[in-house]
mmCIF file of C-alpha atoms in Angstrom:
data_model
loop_
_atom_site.group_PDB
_atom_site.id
_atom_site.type_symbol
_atom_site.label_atom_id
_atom_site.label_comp_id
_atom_site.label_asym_id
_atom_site.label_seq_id
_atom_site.Cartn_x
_atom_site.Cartn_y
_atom_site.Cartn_z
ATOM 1 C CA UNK A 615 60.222 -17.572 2.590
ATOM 2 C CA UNK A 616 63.620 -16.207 1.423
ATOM 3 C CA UNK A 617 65.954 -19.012 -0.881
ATOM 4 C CA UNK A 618 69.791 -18.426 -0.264
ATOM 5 C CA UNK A 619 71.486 -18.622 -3.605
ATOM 6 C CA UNK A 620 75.131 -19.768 -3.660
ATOM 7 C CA UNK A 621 75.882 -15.831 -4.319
ATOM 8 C CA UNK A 622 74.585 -14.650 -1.301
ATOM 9 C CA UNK A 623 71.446 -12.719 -2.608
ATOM 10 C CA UNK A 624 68.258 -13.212 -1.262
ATOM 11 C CA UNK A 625 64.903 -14.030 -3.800
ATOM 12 C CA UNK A 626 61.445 -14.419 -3.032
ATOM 13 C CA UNK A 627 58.989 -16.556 -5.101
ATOM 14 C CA UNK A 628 56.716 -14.590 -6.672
ATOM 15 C CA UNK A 629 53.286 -16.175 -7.403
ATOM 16 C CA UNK A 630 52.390 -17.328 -10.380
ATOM 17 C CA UNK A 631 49.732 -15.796 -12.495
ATOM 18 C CA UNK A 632 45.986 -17.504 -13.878
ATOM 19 C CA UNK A 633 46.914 -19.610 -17.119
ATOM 20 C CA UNK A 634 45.034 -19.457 -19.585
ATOM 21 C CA UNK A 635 43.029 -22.585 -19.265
ATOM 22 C CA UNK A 636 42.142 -21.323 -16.002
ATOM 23 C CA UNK A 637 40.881 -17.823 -17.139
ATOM 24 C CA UNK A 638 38.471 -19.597 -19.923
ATOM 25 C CA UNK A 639 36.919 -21.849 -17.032
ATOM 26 C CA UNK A 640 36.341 -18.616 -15.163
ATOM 27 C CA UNK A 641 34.663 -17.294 -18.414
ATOM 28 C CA UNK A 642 32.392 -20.170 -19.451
ATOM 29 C CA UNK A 643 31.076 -20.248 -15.697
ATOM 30 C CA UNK A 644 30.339 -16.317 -15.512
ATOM 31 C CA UNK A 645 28.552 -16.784 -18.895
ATOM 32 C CA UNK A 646 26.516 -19.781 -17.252
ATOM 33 C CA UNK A 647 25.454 -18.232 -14.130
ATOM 34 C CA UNK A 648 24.180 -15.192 -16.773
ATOM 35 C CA UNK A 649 22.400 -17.636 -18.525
ATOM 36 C CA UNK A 650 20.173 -18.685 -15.764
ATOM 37 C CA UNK A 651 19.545 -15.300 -14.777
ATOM 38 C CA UNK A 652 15.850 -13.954 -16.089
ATOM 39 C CA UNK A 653 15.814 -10.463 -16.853
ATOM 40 C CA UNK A 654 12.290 -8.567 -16.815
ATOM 41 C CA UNK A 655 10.766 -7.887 -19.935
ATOM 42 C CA UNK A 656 11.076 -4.366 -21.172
ATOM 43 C CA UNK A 657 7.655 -3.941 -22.596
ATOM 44 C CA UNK A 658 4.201 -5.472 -21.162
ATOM 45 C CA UNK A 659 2.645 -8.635 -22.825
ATOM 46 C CA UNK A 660 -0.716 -7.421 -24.277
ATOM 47 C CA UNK A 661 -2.579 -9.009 -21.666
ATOM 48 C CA UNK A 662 -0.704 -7.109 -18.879
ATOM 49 C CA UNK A 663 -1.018 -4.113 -21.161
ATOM 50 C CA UNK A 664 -4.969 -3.993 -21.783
ATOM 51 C CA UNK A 665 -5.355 -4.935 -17.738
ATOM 52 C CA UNK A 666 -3.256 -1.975 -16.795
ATOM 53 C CA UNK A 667 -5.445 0.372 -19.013
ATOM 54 C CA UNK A 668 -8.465 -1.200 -18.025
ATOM 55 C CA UNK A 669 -7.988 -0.908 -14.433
ATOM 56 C CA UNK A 670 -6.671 2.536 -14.571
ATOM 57 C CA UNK A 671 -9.619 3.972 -16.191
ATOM 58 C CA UNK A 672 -12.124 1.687 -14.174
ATOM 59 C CA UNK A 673 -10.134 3.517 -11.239
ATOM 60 C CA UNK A 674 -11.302 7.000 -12.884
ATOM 61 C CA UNK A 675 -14.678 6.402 -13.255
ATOM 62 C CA UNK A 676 -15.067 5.505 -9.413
ATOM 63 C CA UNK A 677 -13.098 8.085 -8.287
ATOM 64 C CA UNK A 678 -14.832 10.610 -10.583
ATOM 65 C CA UNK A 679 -18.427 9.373 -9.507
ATOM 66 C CA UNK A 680 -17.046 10.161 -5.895
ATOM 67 C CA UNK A 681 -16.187 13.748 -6.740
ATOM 68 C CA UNK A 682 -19.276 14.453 -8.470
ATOM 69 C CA UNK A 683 -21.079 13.563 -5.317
ATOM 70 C CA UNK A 684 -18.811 15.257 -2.748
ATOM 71 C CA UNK A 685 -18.536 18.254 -4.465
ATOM 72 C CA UNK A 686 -22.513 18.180 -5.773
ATOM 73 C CA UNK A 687 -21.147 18.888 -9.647
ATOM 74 C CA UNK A 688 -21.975 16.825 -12.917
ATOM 75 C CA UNK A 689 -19.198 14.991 -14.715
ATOM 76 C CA UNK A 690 -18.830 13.064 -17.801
ATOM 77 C CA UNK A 691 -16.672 10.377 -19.490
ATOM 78 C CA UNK A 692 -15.788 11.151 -23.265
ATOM 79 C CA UNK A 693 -14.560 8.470 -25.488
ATOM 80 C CA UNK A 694 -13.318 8.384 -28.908
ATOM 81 C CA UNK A 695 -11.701 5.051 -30.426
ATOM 82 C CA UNK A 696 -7.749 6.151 -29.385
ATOM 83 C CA UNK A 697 -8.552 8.526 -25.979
ATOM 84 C CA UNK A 698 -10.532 9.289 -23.384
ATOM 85 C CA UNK A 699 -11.710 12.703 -21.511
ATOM 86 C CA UNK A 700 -13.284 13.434 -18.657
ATOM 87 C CA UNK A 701 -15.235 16.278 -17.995
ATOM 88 C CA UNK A 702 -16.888 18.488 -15.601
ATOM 89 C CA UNK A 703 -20.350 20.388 -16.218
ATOM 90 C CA UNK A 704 -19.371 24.287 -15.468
ATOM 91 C CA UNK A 705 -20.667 27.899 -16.178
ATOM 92 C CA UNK A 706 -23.682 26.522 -17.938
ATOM 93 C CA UNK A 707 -20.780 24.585 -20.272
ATOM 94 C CA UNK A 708 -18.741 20.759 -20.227
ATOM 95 C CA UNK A 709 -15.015 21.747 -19.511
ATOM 96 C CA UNK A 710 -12.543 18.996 -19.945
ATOM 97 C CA UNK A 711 -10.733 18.305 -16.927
ATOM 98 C CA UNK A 712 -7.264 18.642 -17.185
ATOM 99 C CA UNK A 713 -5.719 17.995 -13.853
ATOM 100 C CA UNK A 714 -4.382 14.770 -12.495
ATOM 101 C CA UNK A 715 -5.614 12.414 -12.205
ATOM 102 C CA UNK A 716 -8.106 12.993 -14.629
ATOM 103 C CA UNK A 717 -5.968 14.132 -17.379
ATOM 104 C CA UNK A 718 -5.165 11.754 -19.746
ATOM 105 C CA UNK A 719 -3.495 10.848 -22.663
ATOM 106 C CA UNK A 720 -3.657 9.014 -25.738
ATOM 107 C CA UNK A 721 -3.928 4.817 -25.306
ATOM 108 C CA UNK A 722 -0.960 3.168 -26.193
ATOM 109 C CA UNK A 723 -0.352 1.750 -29.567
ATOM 110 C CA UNK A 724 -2.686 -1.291 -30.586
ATOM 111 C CA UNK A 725 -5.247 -0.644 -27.621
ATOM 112 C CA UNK A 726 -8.445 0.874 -28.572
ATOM 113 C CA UNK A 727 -12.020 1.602 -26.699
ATOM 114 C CA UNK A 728 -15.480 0.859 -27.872
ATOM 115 C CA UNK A 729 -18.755 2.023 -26.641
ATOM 116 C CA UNK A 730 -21.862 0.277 -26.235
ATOM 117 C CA UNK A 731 -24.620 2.621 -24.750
ATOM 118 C CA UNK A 732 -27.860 1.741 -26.537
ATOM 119 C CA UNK A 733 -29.083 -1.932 -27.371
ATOM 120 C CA UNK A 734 -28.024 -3.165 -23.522
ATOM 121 C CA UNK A 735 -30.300 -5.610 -22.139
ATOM 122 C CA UNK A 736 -30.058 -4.604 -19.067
ATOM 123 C CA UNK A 737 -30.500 -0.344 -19.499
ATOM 124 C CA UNK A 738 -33.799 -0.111 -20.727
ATOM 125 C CA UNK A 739 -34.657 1.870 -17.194
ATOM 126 C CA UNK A 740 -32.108 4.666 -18.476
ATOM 127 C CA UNK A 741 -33.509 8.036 -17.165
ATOM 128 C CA UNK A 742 -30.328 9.708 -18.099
ATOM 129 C CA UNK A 743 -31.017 12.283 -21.035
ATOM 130 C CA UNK A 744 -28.071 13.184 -22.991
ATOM 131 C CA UNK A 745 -30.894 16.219 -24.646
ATOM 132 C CA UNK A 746 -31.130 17.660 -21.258
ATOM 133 C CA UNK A 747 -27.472 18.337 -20.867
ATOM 134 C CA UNK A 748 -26.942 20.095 -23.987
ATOM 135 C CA UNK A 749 -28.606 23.312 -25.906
ATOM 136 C CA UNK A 750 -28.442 23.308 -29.652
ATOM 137 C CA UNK A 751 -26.008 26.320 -29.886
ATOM 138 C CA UNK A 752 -23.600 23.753 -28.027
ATOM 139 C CA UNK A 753 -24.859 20.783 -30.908
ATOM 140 C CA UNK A 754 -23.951 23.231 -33.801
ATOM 141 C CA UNK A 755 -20.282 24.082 -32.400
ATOM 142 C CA UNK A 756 -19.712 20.263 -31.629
ATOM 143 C CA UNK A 757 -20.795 19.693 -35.216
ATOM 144 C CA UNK A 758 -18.094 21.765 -36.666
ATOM 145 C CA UNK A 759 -15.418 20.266 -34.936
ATOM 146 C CA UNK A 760 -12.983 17.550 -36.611
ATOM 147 C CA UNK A 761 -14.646 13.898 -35.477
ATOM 148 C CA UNK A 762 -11.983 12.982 -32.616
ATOM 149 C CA UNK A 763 -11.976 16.674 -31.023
ATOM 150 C CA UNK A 764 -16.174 16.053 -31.438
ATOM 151 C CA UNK A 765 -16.380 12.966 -29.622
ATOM 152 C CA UNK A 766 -13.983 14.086 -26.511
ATOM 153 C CA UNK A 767 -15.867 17.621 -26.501
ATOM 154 C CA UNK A 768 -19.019 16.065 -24.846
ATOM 155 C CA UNK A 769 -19.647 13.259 -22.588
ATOM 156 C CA UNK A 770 -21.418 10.150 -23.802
ATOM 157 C CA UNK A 771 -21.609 8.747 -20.022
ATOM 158 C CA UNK A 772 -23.095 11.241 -17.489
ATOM 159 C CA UNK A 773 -21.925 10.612 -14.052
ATOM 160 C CA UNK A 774 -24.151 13.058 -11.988
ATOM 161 C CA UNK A 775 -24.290 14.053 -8.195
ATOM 162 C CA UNK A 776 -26.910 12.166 -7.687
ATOM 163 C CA UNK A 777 -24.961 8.909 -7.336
ATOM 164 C CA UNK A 778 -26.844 8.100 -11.203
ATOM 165 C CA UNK A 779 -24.745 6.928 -14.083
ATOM 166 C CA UNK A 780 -25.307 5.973 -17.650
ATOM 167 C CA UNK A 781 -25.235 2.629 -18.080
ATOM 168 C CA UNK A 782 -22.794 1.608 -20.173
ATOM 169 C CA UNK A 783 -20.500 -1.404 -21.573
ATOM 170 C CA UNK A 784 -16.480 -0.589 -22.331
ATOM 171 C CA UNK A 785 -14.652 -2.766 -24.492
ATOM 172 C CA UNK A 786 -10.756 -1.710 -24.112
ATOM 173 C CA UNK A 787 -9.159 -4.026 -26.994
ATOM 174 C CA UNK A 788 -5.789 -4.647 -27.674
ATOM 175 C CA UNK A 789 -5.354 -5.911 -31.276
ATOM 176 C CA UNK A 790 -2.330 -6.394 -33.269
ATOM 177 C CA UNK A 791 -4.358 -8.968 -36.139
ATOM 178 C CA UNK A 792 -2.074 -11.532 -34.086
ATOM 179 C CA UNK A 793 -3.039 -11.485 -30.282
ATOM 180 C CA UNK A 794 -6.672 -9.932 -29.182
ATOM 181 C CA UNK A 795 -6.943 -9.366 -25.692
ATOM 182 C CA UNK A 796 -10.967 -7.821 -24.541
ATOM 183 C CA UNK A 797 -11.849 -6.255 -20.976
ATOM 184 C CA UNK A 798 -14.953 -5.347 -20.119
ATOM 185 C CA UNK A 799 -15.824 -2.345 -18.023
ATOM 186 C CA UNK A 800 -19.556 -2.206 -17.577
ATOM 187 C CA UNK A 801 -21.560 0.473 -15.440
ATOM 188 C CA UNK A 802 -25.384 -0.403 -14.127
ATOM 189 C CA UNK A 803 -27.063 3.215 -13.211
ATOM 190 C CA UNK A 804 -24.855 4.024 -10.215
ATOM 191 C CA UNK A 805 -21.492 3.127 -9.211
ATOM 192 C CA UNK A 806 -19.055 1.212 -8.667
ATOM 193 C CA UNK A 807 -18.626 0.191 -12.104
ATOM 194 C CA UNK A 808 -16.978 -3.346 -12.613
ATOM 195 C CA UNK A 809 -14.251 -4.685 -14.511
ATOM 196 C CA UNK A 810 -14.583 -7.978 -16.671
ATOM 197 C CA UNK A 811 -11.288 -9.906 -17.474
ATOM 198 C CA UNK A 812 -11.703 -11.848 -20.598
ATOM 199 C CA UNK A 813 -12.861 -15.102 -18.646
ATOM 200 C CA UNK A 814 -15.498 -13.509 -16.898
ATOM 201 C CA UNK A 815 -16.705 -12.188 -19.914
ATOM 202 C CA UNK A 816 -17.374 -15.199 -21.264
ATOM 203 C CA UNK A 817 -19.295 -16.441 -18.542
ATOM 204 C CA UNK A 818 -21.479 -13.446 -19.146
ATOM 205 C CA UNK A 819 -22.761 -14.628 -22.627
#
C-alpha cells in the first residue's frame, strides 16, 4: 500500500529481487532433478542390435515363403557374410527382388551372417536340388562375378511354392573381439522357420 512521506509524495514498495544465494539453490536443484532423469541410449546394445536383425530377417523368410505359395512362384534367400538378397525365380532367370519389404541393405557394422547348409543332422531328407535350378550358362556368368556380387546373385536357400524349403541353420553374429552376441535362425523343410536367442541355443547342444 502507498507510504506518505513527510513531503507529501506517494511511494510504493517495490519487491525485492532473488539474491544470489537464492538463485544458486534454484540451480543445484534443477541440476539434481536432471541428474535423476535417464535419457535413452542413442545406439542399441549389441544384444538389442543382433535381435532386431535377427527378427527382421526371420520376418522375411516367413513372409517370403507365403508369397511364393500365394502367388505359385519360386523364391530364394542369398547370403553373403555382410548382406542378404532375396530373390524371385523369373523368365527362366533368379531376379533379385528389390521392392519393400524385401529389399535390403547392408547389416550394420560388427553384425555378420553365416551359413550352415550341409553337415546338419537333421537335413539328410533334403530333396531340394540347387543343380535343378540352375543351367551352366547361368554357373559360368556367376563365376565371373566379384565373390560378394556371386554369392547374392543366386540363392543358397530355395523357398518354393510348394510350401518346401532348404533346410538351413543362420548364425547372425555380432562381434566386436569384446562382446559376441549369436542368434540362431534355423529352417526344417517347410516353414515357419524359428528363431533361437542365445539361451535357447544352448539348450540345443
Amino acid at each position: 500500500m502507498p507510504v506518505f512521506l513527510n513531503d507529501g509524495i506517494d511511494v510504493v514498495k517495490k519487491p525485492q529481487g532473488f539474491t544470489l544465494i537464492e538463485l544458486l539453490l534454484v540451480i543445484v536443484i534443477i541440476g539434481y532433478l536432471v541428474s535423476l532423469v535417464r535419457f535413452p541410449s542413442l545406439s542399441k546394445s549389441p544384444f538389442d542390435e543382433v535381435e532386431e536383425q535377427s527378427a527382421k530377417l526371420t520376418a522375411l523368410i516367413n513372409l517370403a515363403a507365403e508369397q511364393a505359395l500365394i502367388h505359385n512362384v519360386q523364391m530364394g534367400l542369398a547370403v553373403s557374410e555382410s548382406q542378404y538378397a532375396f530373390l524371385v525365380f523369373a523368365d527362366d532367370n533368379w531376379q533379385a527382388v528389390s521392392e519393400p519389404p524385401f529389399k535390403t541393405e547392408p547389416l550394420p557394422e560388427n553384425v555378420s551372417l553365416n551359413l550352415q547348409l550341409d553337415g546338419l543332422e537333421w537335413s539328410d531328407d533334403n530333396l531340394i536340388s540347387a543343380i535343378e535350378m540352375i543351367d551352366e550358362e547361368r554357373l559360368e556368368e556367376l563365376a565371373e562375378l566379384p565373390e560378394e556380387e556371386r554369392l547374392l546373385a543366386f540363392p543358397q536357400v530355395f523357398i518354393l511354392s510348394s510350401g518346401e524349403l532348404s533346410p538351413f541353420d543362420l548364425t547372425v553374429t555380432y562381434d566386436d573381439f569384446d562382446t559376441q552376441v549369436e542368434f540362431l535362425i534355423r529352417g526344417k523343410f517347410t516353414t515357419p522357420v524359428t528363431l533361437y536367442d542365445p539361451q535357447q541355443i544352448e539348450e540345443l547342444d
